[in-house]
Amino acid sequence: MKSNYKPLGKYIQPVVGRNNDLGDLPLMGLSIQKKFIPSIANTIGTDMSTYRIIERNQFAYGPVTSRNGDKITIALFNDYEKALISQAYIPFEVKDNNELEPEYLMMWFRRPEFDRYARFKSHGSAREIFDWDEMCNTLLPIPSITKQKEIVKEYNAIQNRIALNQKLIQKLEETAQAIYKQWFVEFEFPDENGKTYKSNGGEMVWNEELQKEIPLGWEIASIGKYSKVKSGFAFKSEWWQSSGIPVIKIGSINNNTINKDSLDFVSADKVEKAKNYRVQEGDIVIAMTGATIGKIGLVPKLNDTILVNQRVGMFDLGNNPTEKTAFLYFNLLNDFVQNEIKNVGGDSAQANISNGQIQEIEMLYPTNNLILNFNRIGKPIIETILRKIAENQKLTELKDLLLSKLATIEN
């Protein structure tokens, strides 16, 4: 063992923090993403004096580890000056911030190796517990406080860049959504003279199905008119491995894109079997089953070959998908289309919709020229979003690399 590895118990102490004064404080919980989140617990009639107070720069963790799979719920509190947490959590703090930087310690807790250690050290028959003694026995490298602050600064620089990219992605999506709403909901798209259509006397006709007026030349048409849909390939369970050719599963679709950390992989010799189930950067996939039916993902640059698993729908947008992505993408995010998907497939854990049923879902269909114009505006927005997603994937890899190197940190 390296000389700078120390037992954590030398540097931390428990916090009592009882809510004896019944202060009006926010109630927080912990997630397996190692963050504090607002609690949704019903506290009506609850004795709030049993809850614990946590303060800024203090930690809390859930000692029962058997509920969370491979993760341990632990987080550093920095949301408010004070908050309440359940008595089920154990709060603690660093004794001396001049010896151990709390954010440096939180970096150690974010490592998957710590999760594995905590699960291994958990014990109990009815439920497995990672108790306070085991937490104190945790060994980790404690370099000089100057070195700790340097590491934290480097980590936060990566985190801040990721957050900045996320804000830009959100702003770009909001901009495109606003244009989509103006054109296809409010019917204020530019006419042949560059003026807004509806407010400048553009001809409207009554649509019986929608029970409202729509622009002349528009119609109600199915998604299939714009793009065919195909379900992914039925990969065998024994084919999955930890690296190789990436495969998109339903669990990989998050926040309207693909979470690289949630991908599964198959060996290269399986590509030929699934050659008709490939997607590329700019394509769109959709969940076809389960409680998250209808969620969509914009496919970023993941690999030269990206395959799709069964029960994930893939839209056929051609060889240059970003030329056609924008119109379909923002239609699929439309509440009307999402509700139609749930009406057909259901909204429970057993929800299910076929590719044919997705194709038959109807949407308001404008003129081809207007679709082309919207896609022309949307293409650079989609391409920028894809670049920022790819950049965040690289930054996340760099962040994970930094966390992995903590084990070899020297003074």
mmCIF file of C-alpha atoms in Angstrom:
data_model
loop_
_atom_site.group_PDB
_atom_site.id
_atom_site.type_symbol
_atom_site.label_atom_id
_atom_site.label_comp_id
_atom_site.label_asym_id
_atom_site.label_seq_id
_atom_site.Cartn_x
_atom_site.Cartn_y
_atom_site.Cartn_z
ATOM 1 C CA MET A 1 0.000 0.000 0.000
ATOM 2 C CA LYS A 2 1.268 3.482 -0.826
ATOM 3 C CA SER A 3 2.341 5.636 2.089
ATOM 4 C CA ASN A 4 -0.203 8.369 1.363
ATOM 5 C CA TYR A 5 -3.179 5.984 1.743
ATOM 6 C CA LYS A 6 -4.965 6.767 5.002
ATOM 7 C CA PRO A 7 -8.110 5.450 6.748
ATOM 8 C CA LEU A 8 -10.965 7.840 6.125
ATOM 9 C CA GLY A 9 -12.022 7.717 9.781
ATOM 10 C CA LYS A 10 -9.094 9.999 10.691
ATOM 11 C CA TYR A 11 -10.629 12.798 8.652
ATOM 12 C CA ILE A 12 -14.413 12.552 9.040
ATOM 13 C CA GLN A 13 -16.932 12.672 11.876
ATOM 14 C CA PRO A 14 -20.690 11.997 12.126
ATOM 15 C CA VAL A 15 -23.197 14.839 12.330
ATOM 16 C CA VAL A 16 -26.156 14.639 14.701
ATOM 17 C CA GLY A 17 -28.169 17.566 13.339
ATOM 18 C CA ARG A 18 -31.610 16.793 14.793
ATOM 19 C CA ASN A 19 -34.486 19.030 13.713
ATOM 20 C CA ASN A 20 -35.466 19.929 17.278
ATOM 21 C CA ASP A 21 -36.514 23.499 16.397
ATOM 22 C CA LEU A 22 -38.790 22.243 13.565
ATOM 23 C CA GLY A 23 -37.364 24.806 11.188
ATOM 24 C CA ASP A 24 -38.984 25.345 7.792
ATOM 25 C CA LEU A 25 -36.245 23.761 5.669
ATOM 26 C CA PRO A 26 -36.353 21.989 2.283
ATOM 27 C CA LEU A 27 -36.572 18.204 2.465
ATOM 28 C CA MET A 28 -33.960 16.431 0.343
ATOM 29 C CA GLY A 29 -33.233 12.869 -0.691
ATOM 30 C CA LEU A 30 -30.295 11.164 -2.412
ATOM 31 C CA SER A 31 -30.131 9.566 -5.841
ATOM 32 C CA ILE A 32 -27.912 6.812 -7.184
ATOM 33 C CA GLN A 33 -26.404 9.519 -9.427
ATOM 34 C CA LYS A 34 -24.794 10.730 -6.164
ATOM 35 C CA LYS A 35 -26.745 13.954 -6.009
ATOM 36 C CA PHE A 36 -29.162 15.503 -3.565
ATOM 37 C CA ILE A 37 -32.661 15.764 -5.003
ATOM 38 C CA PRO A 38 -35.887 17.293 -3.643
ATOM 39 C CA SER A 39 -37.785 14.619 -1.710
ATOM 40 C CA ILE A 40 -41.251 13.579 -2.900
ATOM 41 C CA ALA A 41 -42.112 11.852 0.387
ATOM 42 C CA ASN A 42 -45.539 12.584 1.876
ATOM 43 C CA THR A 43 -44.747 14.157 5.251
ATOM 44 C CA ILE A 44 -48.308 15.028 6.297
ATOM 45 C CA GLY A 45 -48.700 13.962 9.926
ATOM 46 C CA THR A 46 -45.012 13.027 10.161
ATOM 47 C CA ASP A 47 -42.973 13.900 13.233
ATOM 48 C CA MET A 48 -40.405 16.155 11.567
ATOM 49 C CA SER A 49 -38.298 16.341 14.730
ATOM 50 C CA THR A 50 -36.894 12.914 13.838
ATOM 51 C CA TYR A 51 -35.453 14.260 10.583
ATOM 52 C CA ARG A 52 -31.848 15.352 10.412
ATOM 53 C CA ILE A 53 -30.398 18.695 9.408
ATOM 54 C CA ILE A 54 -27.606 18.730 6.873
ATOM 55 C CA GLU A 55 -25.520 21.822 6.141
ATOM 56 C CA ARG A 56 -23.444 23.010 3.215
ATOM 57 C CA ASN A 57 -20.235 20.991 2.658
ATOM 58 C CA GLN A 58 -21.532 18.038 4.663
ATOM 59 C CA PHE A 59 -22.102 14.528 3.287
ATOM 60 C CA ALA A 60 -24.870 11.987 3.674
ATOM 61 C CA TYR A 61 -25.142 8.392 2.546
ATOM 62 C CA GLY A 62 -27.618 5.548 2.592
ATOM 63 C CA PRO A 63 -26.077 2.614 4.483
ATOM 64 C CA VAL A 64 -28.502 0.072 2.984
ATOM 65 C CA THR A 65 -26.731 -0.911 -0.220
ATOM 66 C CA SER A 66 -28.770 -3.919 -1.344
ATOM 67 C CA ARG A 67 -31.541 -1.692 -2.768
ATOM 68 C CA ASN A 68 -29.432 0.150 -5.311
ATOM 69 C CA GLY A 69 -27.776 -2.518 -7.422
ATOM 70 C CA ASP A 70 -24.100 -1.714 -7.773
ATOM 71 C CA LYS A 71 -24.369 1.906 -6.583
ATOM 72 C CA ILE A 72 -24.145 3.426 -3.128
ATOM 73 C CA THR A 73 -26.165 6.597 -2.536
ATOM 74 C CA ILE A 74 -23.777 9.234 -1.246
ATOM 75 C CA ALA A 75 -23.470 12.937 -2.001
ATOM 76 C CA LEU A 76 -21.900 16.214 -0.908
ATOM 77 C CA PHE A 77 -24.524 18.836 0.010
ATOM 78 C CA ASN A 78 -24.133 22.243 -1.627
ATOM 79 C CA ASP A 79 -27.700 23.106 -2.689
ATOM 80 C CA TYR A 80 -28.646 25.328 0.292
ATOM 81 C CA GLU A 81 -27.141 26.448 3.571
ATOM 82 C CA LYS A 82 -29.318 23.902 5.403
ATOM 83 C CA ALA A 83 -31.877 21.221 4.567
ATOM 84 C CA LEU A 84 -33.643 18.239 6.100
ATOM 85 C CA ILE A 85 -32.896 14.614 5.259
ATOM 86 C CA SER A 86 -34.477 11.366 6.378
ATOM 87 C CA GLN A 87 -33.158 9.620 9.470
ATOM 88 C CA ALA A 88 -32.450 6.695 7.128
ATOM 89 C CA TYR A 89 -29.360 8.588 5.893
ATOM 90 C CA ILE A 90 -26.111 8.994 7.824
ATOM 91 C CA PRO A 91 -24.753 12.561 7.665
ATOM 92 C CA PHE A 92 -21.087 13.314 8.256
ATOM 93 C CA GLU A 93 -18.494 16.002 7.639
ATOM 94 C CA VAL A 94 -14.781 16.498 7.142
ATOM 95 C CA LYS A 95 -13.135 17.408 10.452
ATOM 96 C CA ASP A 96 -10.564 19.803 8.999
ATOM 97 C CA ASN A 97 -10.835 21.217 5.483
ATOM 98 C CA ASN A 98 -7.148 22.112 5.609
ATOM 99 C CA GLU A 99 -6.324 18.410 5.629
ATOM 100 C CA LEU A 100 -9.044 16.986 3.388
ATOM 101 C CA GLU A 101 -10.936 18.942 0.742
ATOM 102 C CA PRO A 102 -14.627 17.804 0.747
ATOM 103 C CA GLU A 103 -14.877 17.997 -3.041
ATOM 104 C CA TYR A 104 -11.764 15.848 -3.385
ATOM 105 C CA LEU A 105 -13.393 13.258 -1.105
ATOM 106 C CA MET A 106 -16.572 13.391 -3.199
ATOM 107 C CA MET A 107 -14.471 12.640 -6.275
ATOM 108 C CA TRP A 108 -13.297 9.454 -4.551
ATOM 109 C CA PHE A 109 -16.895 8.510 -3.782
ATOM 110 C CA ARG A 110 -17.813 8.926 -7.470
ATOM 111 C CA ARG A 111 -15.370 6.230 -8.534
ATOM 112 C CA PRO A 112 -16.994 2.898 -9.521
ATOM 113 C CA GLU A 113 -14.241 1.226 -7.520
ATOM 114 C CA PHE A 114 -15.657 2.799 -4.358
ATOM 115 C CA ASP A 115 -19.118 1.446 -5.206
ATOM 116 C CA ARG A 116 -17.679 -2.045 -5.606
ATOM 117 C CA TYR A 117 -15.749 -1.686 -2.350
ATOM 118 C CA ALA A 118 -18.847 -0.526 -0.451
ATOM 119 C CA ARG A 119 -20.938 -3.398 -1.825
ATOM 120 C CA PHE A 120 -18.207 -5.918 -0.962
ATOM 121 C CA LYS A 121 -17.909 -4.594 2.580
ATOM 122 C CA SER A 122 -21.679 -4.514 3.129
ATOM 123 C CA HIS A 123 -23.038 -7.211 5.418
ATOM 124 C CA GLY A 124 -26.309 -8.414 6.921
ATOM 125 C CA SER A 125 -28.881 -11.128 6.351
ATOM 126 C CA ALA A 126 -32.236 -9.373 5.785
ATOM 127 C CA ARG A 127 -30.541 -6.388 4.131
ATOM 128 C CA GLU A 128 -26.928 -5.508 3.445
ATOM 129 C CA ILE A 129 -25.475 -2.518 5.294
ATOM 130 C CA PHE A 130 -22.335 -0.470 4.667
ATOM 131 C CA ASP A 131 -22.091 0.783 8.235
ATOM 132 C CA TRP A 132 -20.217 3.736 9.693
ATOM 133 C CA ASP A 133 -17.281 1.606 10.855
ATOM 134 C CA GLU A 134 -16.779 0.284 7.345
ATOM 135 C CA MET A 135 -16.942 3.829 5.980
ATOM 136 C CA CYS A 136 -14.250 4.892 8.449
ATOM 137 C CA ASN A 137 -12.074 1.922 7.459
ATOM 138 C CA THR A 138 -12.087 2.995 3.825
ATOM 139 C CA LEU A 139 -8.535 3.647 2.647
ATOM 140 C CA LEU A 140 -7.775 6.368 0.120
ATOM 141 C CA PRO A 141 -4.811 8.506 -0.934
ATOM 142 C CA ILE A 142 -4.610 11.826 0.916
ATOM 143 C CA PRO A 143 -2.053 14.018 -0.866
ATOM 144 C CA SER A 144 -1.247 17.558 0.264
ATOM 145 C CA ILE A 145 -4.182 19.958 0.405
ATOM 146 C CA THR A 146 -2.570 21.946 -2.406
ATOM 147 C CA LYS A 147 -2.546 18.868 -4.622
ATOM 148 C CA GLN A 148 -6.130 18.065 -3.673
ATOM 149 C CA LYS A 149 -7.281 21.554 -4.695
ATOM 150 C CA GLU A 150 -5.425 21.257 -8.022
ATOM 151 C CA ILE A 151 -7.205 17.976 -8.780
ATOM 152 C CA VAL A 152 -10.593 19.420 -7.823
ATOM 153 C CA LYS A 153 -9.970 22.485 -9.991
ATOM 154 C CA GLU A 154 -9.156 20.287 -12.990
ATOM 155 C CA TYR A 155 -12.231 18.130 -12.394
ATOM 156 C CA ASN A 156 -14.524 21.143 -11.999
ATOM 157 C CA ALA A 157 -13.185 22.684 -15.205
ATOM 158 C CA ILE A 158 -14.351 19.569 -17.074
ATOM 159 C CA GLN A 159 -17.674 19.539 -15.228
ATOM 160 C CA ASN A 160 -18.274 23.205 -16.012
ATOM 161 C CA ARG A 161 -17.548 22.681 -19.698
ATOM 162 C CA ILE A 162 -20.018 19.787 -19.799
ATOM 163 C CA ALA A 163 -22.650 21.942 -18.066
ATOM 164 C CA LEU A 164 -21.999 24.805 -20.506
ATOM 165 C CA ASN A 165 -22.483 22.450 -23.457
ATOM 166 C CA GLN A 166 -25.689 21.123 -21.906
ATOM 167 C CA LYS A 167 -27.033 24.667 -21.584
ATOM 168 C CA LEU A 168 -26.142 25.369 -25.216
ATOM 169 C CA ILE A 169 -27.885 22.166 -26.340
ATOM 170 C CA GLN A 170 -30.965 23.173 -24.347
ATOM 171 C CA LYS A 171 -30.927 26.690 -25.817
ATOM 172 C CA LEU A 172 -30.585 25.349 -29.371
ATOM 173 C CA GLU A 173 -33.474 22.931 -28.828
ATOM 174 C CA GLU A 174 -35.603 25.716 -27.368
ATOM 175 C CA THR A 175 -34.822 27.925 -30.384
ATOM 176 C CA ALA A 176 -35.773 25.214 -32.861
ATOM 177 C CA GLN A 177 -38.876 24.356 -30.816
ATOM 178 C CA ALA A 178 -39.935 28.009 -30.930
ATOM 179 C CA ILE A 179 -39.570 28.080 -34.727
ATOM 180 C CA TYR A 180 -41.463 24.795 -35.003
ATOM 181 C CA LYS A 181 -44.314 26.161 -32.872
ATOM 182 C CA GLN A 182 -44.452 29.421 -34.822
ATOM 183 C CA TRP A 183 -44.585 27.636 -38.171
ATOM 184 C CA PHE A 184 -46.563 24.467 -37.512
ATOM 185 C CA VAL A 185 -48.769 25.341 -34.538
ATOM 186 C CA GLU A 186 -49.439 29.060 -34.906
ATOM 187 C CA PHE A 187 -49.151 28.923 -38.740
ATOM 188 C CA GLU A 188 -46.947 32.013 -38.817
ATOM 189 C CA PHE A 189 -44.378 30.625 -41.252
ATOM 190 C CA PRO A 190 -42.942 32.979 -43.894
ATOM 191 C CA ASP A 191 -45.105 33.241 -47.022
ATOM 192 C CA GLU A 192 -43.789 33.837 -50.546
ATOM 193 C CA ASN A 193 -43.283 37.506 -49.653
ATOM 194 C CA GLY A 194 -41.434 36.755 -46.437
ATOM 195 C CA LYS A 195 -44.403 37.798 -44.285
ATOM 196 C CA THR A 196 -45.969 35.687 -41.549
ATOM 197 C CA TYR A 197 -48.681 33.565 -43.171
ATOM 198 C CA LYS A 198 -51.742 33.588 -40.927
ATOM 199 C CA SER A 199 -51.571 37.157 -39.594
ATOM 200 C CA ASN A 200 -51.080 38.495 -43.120
ATOM 201 C CA GLY A 201 -54.140 36.922 -44.653
ATOM 202 C CA GLY A 202 -52.835 33.522 -45.686
ATOM 203 C CA GLU A 203 -55.692 31.312 -46.846
ATOM 204 C CA MET A 204 -56.988 28.929 -44.173
ATOM 205 C CA VAL A 205 -59.359 25.979 -44.649
ATOM 206 C CA TRP A 206 -61.473 24.078 -42.131
ATOM 207 C CA ASN A 207 -60.225 20.624 -41.113
ATOM 208 C CA GLU A 208 -62.933 18.340 -39.769
ATOM 209 C CA GLU A 209 -60.534 15.923 -38.066
ATOM 210 C CA LEU A 210 -58.767 18.645 -36.087
ATOM 211 C CA GLN A 211 -61.898 20.797 -35.783
ATOM 212 C CA LYS A 212 -59.946 23.906 -36.654
ATOM 213 C CA GLU A 213 -58.599 25.843 -39.620
ATOM 214 C CA ILE A 214 -55.257 24.928 -41.151
ATOM 215 C CA PRO A 215 -53.311 26.526 -44.021
ATOM 216 C CA LEU A 216 -54.379 25.752 -47.563
ATOM 217 C CA GLY A 217 -52.429 22.781 -48.965
ATOM 218 C CA TRP A 218 -51.792 21.181 -45.582
ATOM 219 C CA GLU A 219 -53.208 17.776 -44.606
ATOM 220 C CA ILE A 220 -53.374 15.156 -41.890
ATOM 221 C CA ALA A 221 -50.918 12.403 -42.810
ATOM 222 C CA SER A 222 -49.131 9.519 -41.120
ATOM 223 C CA ILE A 223 -45.563 9.527 -39.832
ATOM 224 C CA GLY A 224 -44.925 6.808 -42.409
ATOM 225 C CA LYS A 225 -45.407 9.328 -45.206
ATOM 226 C CA TYR A 226 -42.264 11.076 -44.004
ATOM 227 C CA SER A 227 -40.211 8.120 -42.755
ATOM 228 C CA LYS A 228 -40.573 4.366 -42.478
ATOM 229 C CA VAL A 229 -39.891 2.746 -39.095
ATOM 230 C CA LYS A 230 -38.198 -0.564 -38.370
ATOM 231 C CA SER A 231 -37.651 -2.397 -35.093
ATOM 232 C CA GLY A 232 -34.116 -3.402 -34.163
ATOM 233 C CA PHE A 233 -32.388 -6.769 -34.350
ATOM 234 C CA ALA A 234 -33.056 -9.578 -31.839
ATOM 235 C CA PHE A 235 -29.571 -10.028 -30.404
ATOM 236 C CA LYS A 236 -29.030 -13.131 -28.276
ATOM 237 C CA SER A 237 -28.311 -12.576 -24.599
ATOM 238 C CA GLU A 238 -25.089 -14.571 -24.764
ATOM 239 C CA TRP A 239 -23.696 -12.184 -27.390
ATOM 240 C CA TRP A 240 -23.403 -9.220 -25.026
ATOM 241 C CA GLN A 241 -19.917 -8.144 -23.997
ATOM 242 C CA SER A 242 -18.209 -5.136 -22.394
ATOM 243 C CA SER A 243 -16.643 -3.735 -25.570
ATOM 244 C CA GLY A 244 -16.870 -4.017 -29.330
ATOM 245 C CA ILE A 245 -19.629 -2.810 -31.655
ATOM 246 C CA PRO A 246 -22.120 -0.563 -29.775
ATOM 247 C CA VAL A 247 -25.787 -1.564 -29.626
ATOM 248 C CA ILE A 248 -28.549 0.868 -28.675
ATOM 249 C CA LYS A 249 -31.081 -0.549 -26.198
ATOM 250 C CA ILE A 250 -34.121 1.188 -24.714
ATOM 251 C CA GLY A 251 -32.071 1.974 -21.600
ATOM 252 C CA SER A 252 -29.535 3.766 -23.777
ATOM 253 C CA ILE A 253 -32.076 6.447 -24.757
ATOM 254 C CA ASN A 254 -31.887 9.360 -22.317
ATOM 255 C CA ASN A 255 -32.518 13.100 -22.540
ATOM 256 C CA ASN A 256 -33.416 12.857 -26.248
ATOM 257 C CA THR A 257 -30.062 11.331 -27.155
ATOM 258 C CA ILE A 258 -27.993 8.187 -26.514
ATOM 259 C CA ASN A 259 -26.170 7.701 -23.225
ATOM 260 C CA LYS A 260 -22.840 6.204 -24.176
ATOM 261 C CA ASP A 261 -22.391 4.691 -20.697
ATOM 262 C CA SER A 262 -25.620 2.670 -21.138
ATOM 263 C CA LEU A 263 -24.644 0.961 -24.386
ATOM 264 C CA ASP A 264 -24.081 -2.750 -24.714
ATOM 265 C CA PHE A 265 -21.681 -4.316 -27.199
ATOM 266 C CA VAL A 266 -21.300 -7.304 -29.498
ATOM 267 C CA SER A 267 -18.280 -8.653 -31.337
ATOM 268 C CA ALA A 268 -17.530 -7.524 -34.890
ATOM 269 C CA ASP A 269 -18.545 -10.890 -36.351
ATOM 270 C CA LYS A 270 -22.189 -10.127 -35.388
ATOM 271 C CA VAL A 271 -22.335 -7.083 -37.682
ATOM 272 C CA GLU A 272 -23.115 -9.138 -40.766
ATOM 273 C CA LYS A 273 -26.111 -10.726 -39.036
ATOM 274 C CA ALA A 274 -27.464 -7.305 -38.047
ATOM 275 C CA LYS A 275 -26.309 -5.316 -41.081
ATOM 276 C CA ASN A 276 -29.833 -4.079 -41.816
ATOM 277 C CA TYR A 277 -30.204 -2.640 -38.317
ATOM 278 C CA ARG A 278 -27.575 0.074 -38.414
ATOM 279 C CA VAL A 279 -28.003 3.733 -37.615
ATOM 280 C CA GLN A 280 -25.655 6.651 -38.076
ATOM 281 C CA GLU A 281 -25.064 10.108 -36.669
ATOM 282 C CA GLY A 282 -28.205 12.208 -37.044
ATOM 283 C CA ASP A 283 -30.640 9.287 -37.095
ATOM 284 C CA ILE A 284 -33.519 9.050 -34.607
ATOM 285 C CA VAL A 285 -34.476 6.024 -32.515
ATOM 286 C CA ILE A 286 -37.587 5.496 -30.384
ATOM 287 C CA ALA A 287 -38.554 3.263 -27.436
ATOM 288 C CA MET A 288 -41.302 0.848 -28.532
ATOM 289 C CA THR A 289 -42.072 -0.847 -25.223
ATOM 290 C CA GLY A 290 -42.124 -0.294 -21.472
ATOM 291 C CA ALA A 291 -42.976 2.624 -19.225
ATOM 292 C CA THR A 292 -40.863 5.001 -21.311
ATOM 293 C CA ILE A 293 -42.561 4.139 -24.601
ATOM 294 C CA GLY A 294 -42.252 6.970 -27.106
ATOM 295 C CA LYS A 295 -39.028 8.457 -25.762
ATOM 296 C CA ILE A 296 -36.735 9.364 -28.625
ATOM 297 C CA GLY A 297 -33.000 9.655 -29.053
ATOM 298 C CA LEU A 298 -30.932 11.644 -31.498
ATOM 299 C CA VAL A 299 -28.002 9.398 -32.419
ATOM 300 C CA PRO A 300 -24.588 11.070 -31.940
ATOM 301 C CA LYS A 301 -21.252 9.905 -33.311
ATOM 302 C CA LEU A 302 -20.616 6.717 -31.340
ATOM 303 C CA ASN A 303 -18.712 4.474 -33.718
ATOM 304 C CA ASP A 304 -18.328 3.746 -37.419
ATOM 305 C CA THR A 305 -20.925 1.001 -36.902
ATOM 306 C CA ILE A 306 -23.897 1.469 -34.541
ATOM 307 C CA LEU A 307 -26.525 -1.267 -34.228
ATOM 308 C CA VAL A 308 -30.041 -1.205 -32.778
ATOM 309 C CA ASN A 309 -31.587 -3.797 -30.473
ATOM 310 C CA GLN A 310 -35.121 -5.161 -30.736
ATOM 311 C CA ARG A 311 -37.962 -3.023 -29.361
ATOM 312 C CA VAL A 312 -36.059 0.100 -30.350
ATOM 313 C CA GLY A 313 -37.495 1.679 -33.470
ATOM 314 C CA MET A 314 -35.245 3.215 -36.100
ATOM 315 C CA PHE A 315 -36.469 5.823 -38.591
ATOM 316 C CA ASP A 316 -35.260 5.671 -42.192
ATOM 317 C CA LEU A 317 -33.904 9.146 -42.934
ATOM 318 C CA GLY A 318 -31.627 8.116 -45.791
ATOM 319 C CA ASN A 319 -27.875 8.302 -46.217
ATOM 320 C CA ASN A 320 -27.668 11.927 -45.020
ATOM 321 C CA PRO A 321 -30.071 11.959 -42.071
ATOM 322 C CA THR A 322 -29.353 15.498 -40.876
ATOM 323 C CA GLU A 323 -30.968 16.732 -44.106
ATOM 324 C CA LYS A 324 -34.320 15.409 -42.798
ATOM 325 C CA THR A 325 -33.860 15.098 -39.031
ATOM 326 C CA ALA A 326 -35.239 18.428 -37.795
ATOM 327 C CA PHE A 327 -38.860 18.129 -38.991
ATOM 328 C CA LEU A 328 -39.290 14.570 -37.688
ATOM 329 C CA TYR A 329 -37.369 15.185 -34.454
ATOM 330 C CA PHE A 330 -39.519 18.113 -33.327
ATOM 331 C CA ASN A 331 -42.703 16.410 -34.491
ATOM 332 C CA LEU A 332 -41.877 13.395 -32.342
ATOM 333 C CA LEU A 333 -41.334 15.692 -29.362
ATOM 334 C CA ASN A 334 -44.741 17.287 -29.960
ATOM 335 C CA ASP A 335 -47.220 16.522 -27.159
ATOM 336 C CA PHE A 336 -49.889 15.502 -29.674
ATOM 337 C CA VAL A 337 -47.662 12.814 -31.237
ATOM 338 C CA GLN A 338 -46.385 11.609 -27.858
ATOM 339 C CA ASN A 339 -49.945 11.278 -26.580
ATOM 340 C CA GLU A 340 -50.950 9.340 -29.691
ATOM 341 C CA ILE A 341 -48.064 6.899 -29.146
ATOM 342 C CA LYS A 342 -49.188 6.320 -25.542
ATOM 343 C CA ASN A 343 -52.835 6.005 -26.585
ATOM 344 C CA VAL A 344 -51.912 3.246 -29.034
ATOM 345 C CA GLY A 345 -49.253 1.476 -26.993
ATOM 346 C CA GLY A 346 -50.335 2.240 -23.447
ATOM 347 C CA ASP A 347 -48.449 4.068 -20.697
ATOM 348 C CA SER A 348 -47.666 1.233 -18.262
ATOM 349 C CA ALA A 349 -44.639 -0.985 -17.788
ATOM 350 C CA GLN A 350 -46.283 -3.405 -20.281
ATOM 351 C CA ALA A 351 -46.813 -0.714 -22.942
ATOM 352 C CA ASN A 352 -46.052 -1.879 -26.470
ATOM 353 C CA ILE A 353 -46.258 -0.406 -29.961
ATOM 354 C CA SER A 354 -45.193 -1.882 -33.298
ATOM 355 C CA ASN A 355 -43.254 -0.167 -36.046
ATOM 356 C CA GLY A 356 -46.362 -0.330 -38.231
ATOM 357 C CA GLN A 357 -48.450 1.397 -35.567
ATOM 358 C CA ILE A 358 -45.864 4.167 -35.230
ATOM 359 C CA GLN A 359 -45.947 4.698 -38.997
ATOM 360 C CA GLU A 360 -49.746 4.996 -38.898
ATOM 361 C CA ILE A 361 -49.784 7.718 -36.223
ATOM 362 C CA GLU A 362 -51.076 10.899 -37.793
ATOM 363 C CA MET A 363 -49.609 14.369 -37.661
ATOM 364 C CA LEU A 364 -50.257 17.696 -39.294
ATOM 365 C CA TYR A 365 -48.395 17.627 -42.593
ATOM 366 C CA PRO A 366 -47.442 20.939 -44.290
ATOM 367 C CA THR A 367 -46.336 21.485 -47.883
ATOM 368 C CA ASN A 368 -43.105 19.867 -49.025
ATOM 369 C CA ASN A 369 -41.466 23.248 -49.601
ATOM 370 C CA LEU A 370 -42.153 24.301 -46.033
ATOM 371 C CA ILE A 371 -40.701 21.048 -44.708
ATOM 372 C CA LEU A 372 -37.585 21.612 -46.822
ATOM 373 C CA ASN A 373 -37.253 25.169 -45.514
ATOM 374 C CA PHE A 374 -37.621 24.067 -41.900
ATOM 375 C CA ASN A 375 -35.055 21.293 -42.369
ATOM 376 C CA ARG A 376 -32.701 23.800 -43.981
ATOM 377 C CA ILE A 377 -32.926 25.998 -40.889
ATOM 378 C CA GLY A 378 -32.874 23.023 -38.526
ATOM 379 C CA LYS A 379 -29.875 21.239 -40.039
ATOM 380 C CA PRO A 380 -27.135 23.491 -38.555
ATOM 381 C CA ILE A 381 -28.958 23.414 -35.210
ATOM 382 C CA ILE A 382 -29.087 19.608 -35.218
ATOM 383 C CA GLU A 383 -25.436 19.382 -36.330
ATOM 384 C CA THR A 384 -24.324 21.733 -33.541
ATOM 385 C CA ILE A 385 -26.299 19.717 -30.985
ATOM 386 C CA LEU A 386 -24.638 16.527 -32.244
ATOM 387 C CA ARG A 387 -21.177 18.127 -31.995
ATOM 388 C CA LYS A 388 -21.815 19.231 -28.435
ATOM 389 C CA ILE A 389 -23.128 15.792 -27.464
ATOM 390 C CA ALA A 390 -19.982 14.211 -28.925
ATOM 391 C CA GLU A 391 -17.811 16.763 -27.116
ATOM 392 C CA ASN A 392 -19.522 15.977 -23.818
ATOM 393 C CA GLN A 393 -18.926 12.277 -24.379
ATOM 394 C CA LYS A 394 -15.201 12.959 -24.749
ATOM 395 C CA LEU A 395 -15.216 15.225 -21.695
ATOM 396 C CA THR A 396 -17.012 12.561 -19.665
ATOM 397 C CA GLU A 397 -14.353 10.044 -20.669
ATOM 398 C CA LEU A 398 -11.690 12.531 -19.555
ATOM 399 C CA LYS A 399 -13.511 13.054 -16.262
ATOM 400 C CA ASP A 400 -13.723 9.296 -15.685
ATOM 401 C CA LEU A 401 -10.014 8.982 -16.477
ATOM 402 C CA LEU A 402 -9.232 11.642 -13.894
ATOM 403 C CA LEU A 403 -11.274 9.771 -11.289
ATOM 404 C CA SER A 404 -9.498 6.508 -12.106
ATOM 405 C CA LYS A 405 -6.103 8.178 -11.613
ATOM 406 C CA LEU A 406 -6.943 9.187 -8.049
ATOM 407 C CA ALA A 407 -5.726 5.779 -6.901
ATOM 408 C CA THR A 408 -2.193 6.619 -8.084
ATOM 409 C CA ILE A 409 -2.045 10.237 -6.884
ATOM 410 C CA GLU A 410 1.227 11.218 -5.256
ATOM 411 C CA ASN A 411 2.025 14.330 -3.262
#
